[in-house]
């Protein structure tokens, strides 16, 4: 058992948020430690756990720079380009296949 406070689903106090909630507010954890955890019970399985961060210590999301936008576009272009036929297929190529679906089906 960790030394973190643990709250049940929907019972976390105000001032704590998950990463997704922070992102929706335009914030990021900014290097702070996890303040608490949230547990969502499930039947016959271990509960889902989400980490909570303090909203008052969160920092604003860094702005998108032209260099970051170019790097992101290049990464997505690489995920859309089939290494076999070198065509942009318009979707992310499944890593399980390693090539576009038409190339995989023609094998």
mmCIF file of C-alpha atoms in Angstrom, residues 84 91 97 99-107:
data_model
loop_
_atom_site.group_PDB
_atom_site.id
_atom_site.type_symbol
_atom_site.label_atom_id
_atom_site.label_comp_id
_atom_site.label_asym_id
_atom_site.label_seq_id
_atom_site.Cartn_x
_atom_site.Cartn_y
_atom_site.Cartn_z
ATOM 1 C CA UNK A 84 6.425 -1.655 -48.549
ATOM 2 C CA UNK A 91 -4.595 5.965 -41.813
ATOM 3 C CA UNK A 97 0.967 -5.805 -39.734
ATOM 4 C CA UNK A 99 2.527 -2.496 -43.725
ATOM 5 C CA UNK A 100 -0.715 -1.255 -45.218
ATOM 6 C CA UNK A 101 -3.663 -3.629 -45.418
ATOM 7 C CA UNK A 102 -3.554 -4.085 -49.238
ATOM 8 C CA UNK A 103 0.161 -4.977 -49.099
ATOM 9 C CA UNK A 104 -0.480 -7.406 -46.248
ATOM 10 C CA UNK A 105 -3.430 -9.014 -48.059
ATOM 11 C CA UNK A 106 -1.376 -9.519 -51.218
ATOM 12 C CA UNK A 107 1.158 -11.718 -49.385
#
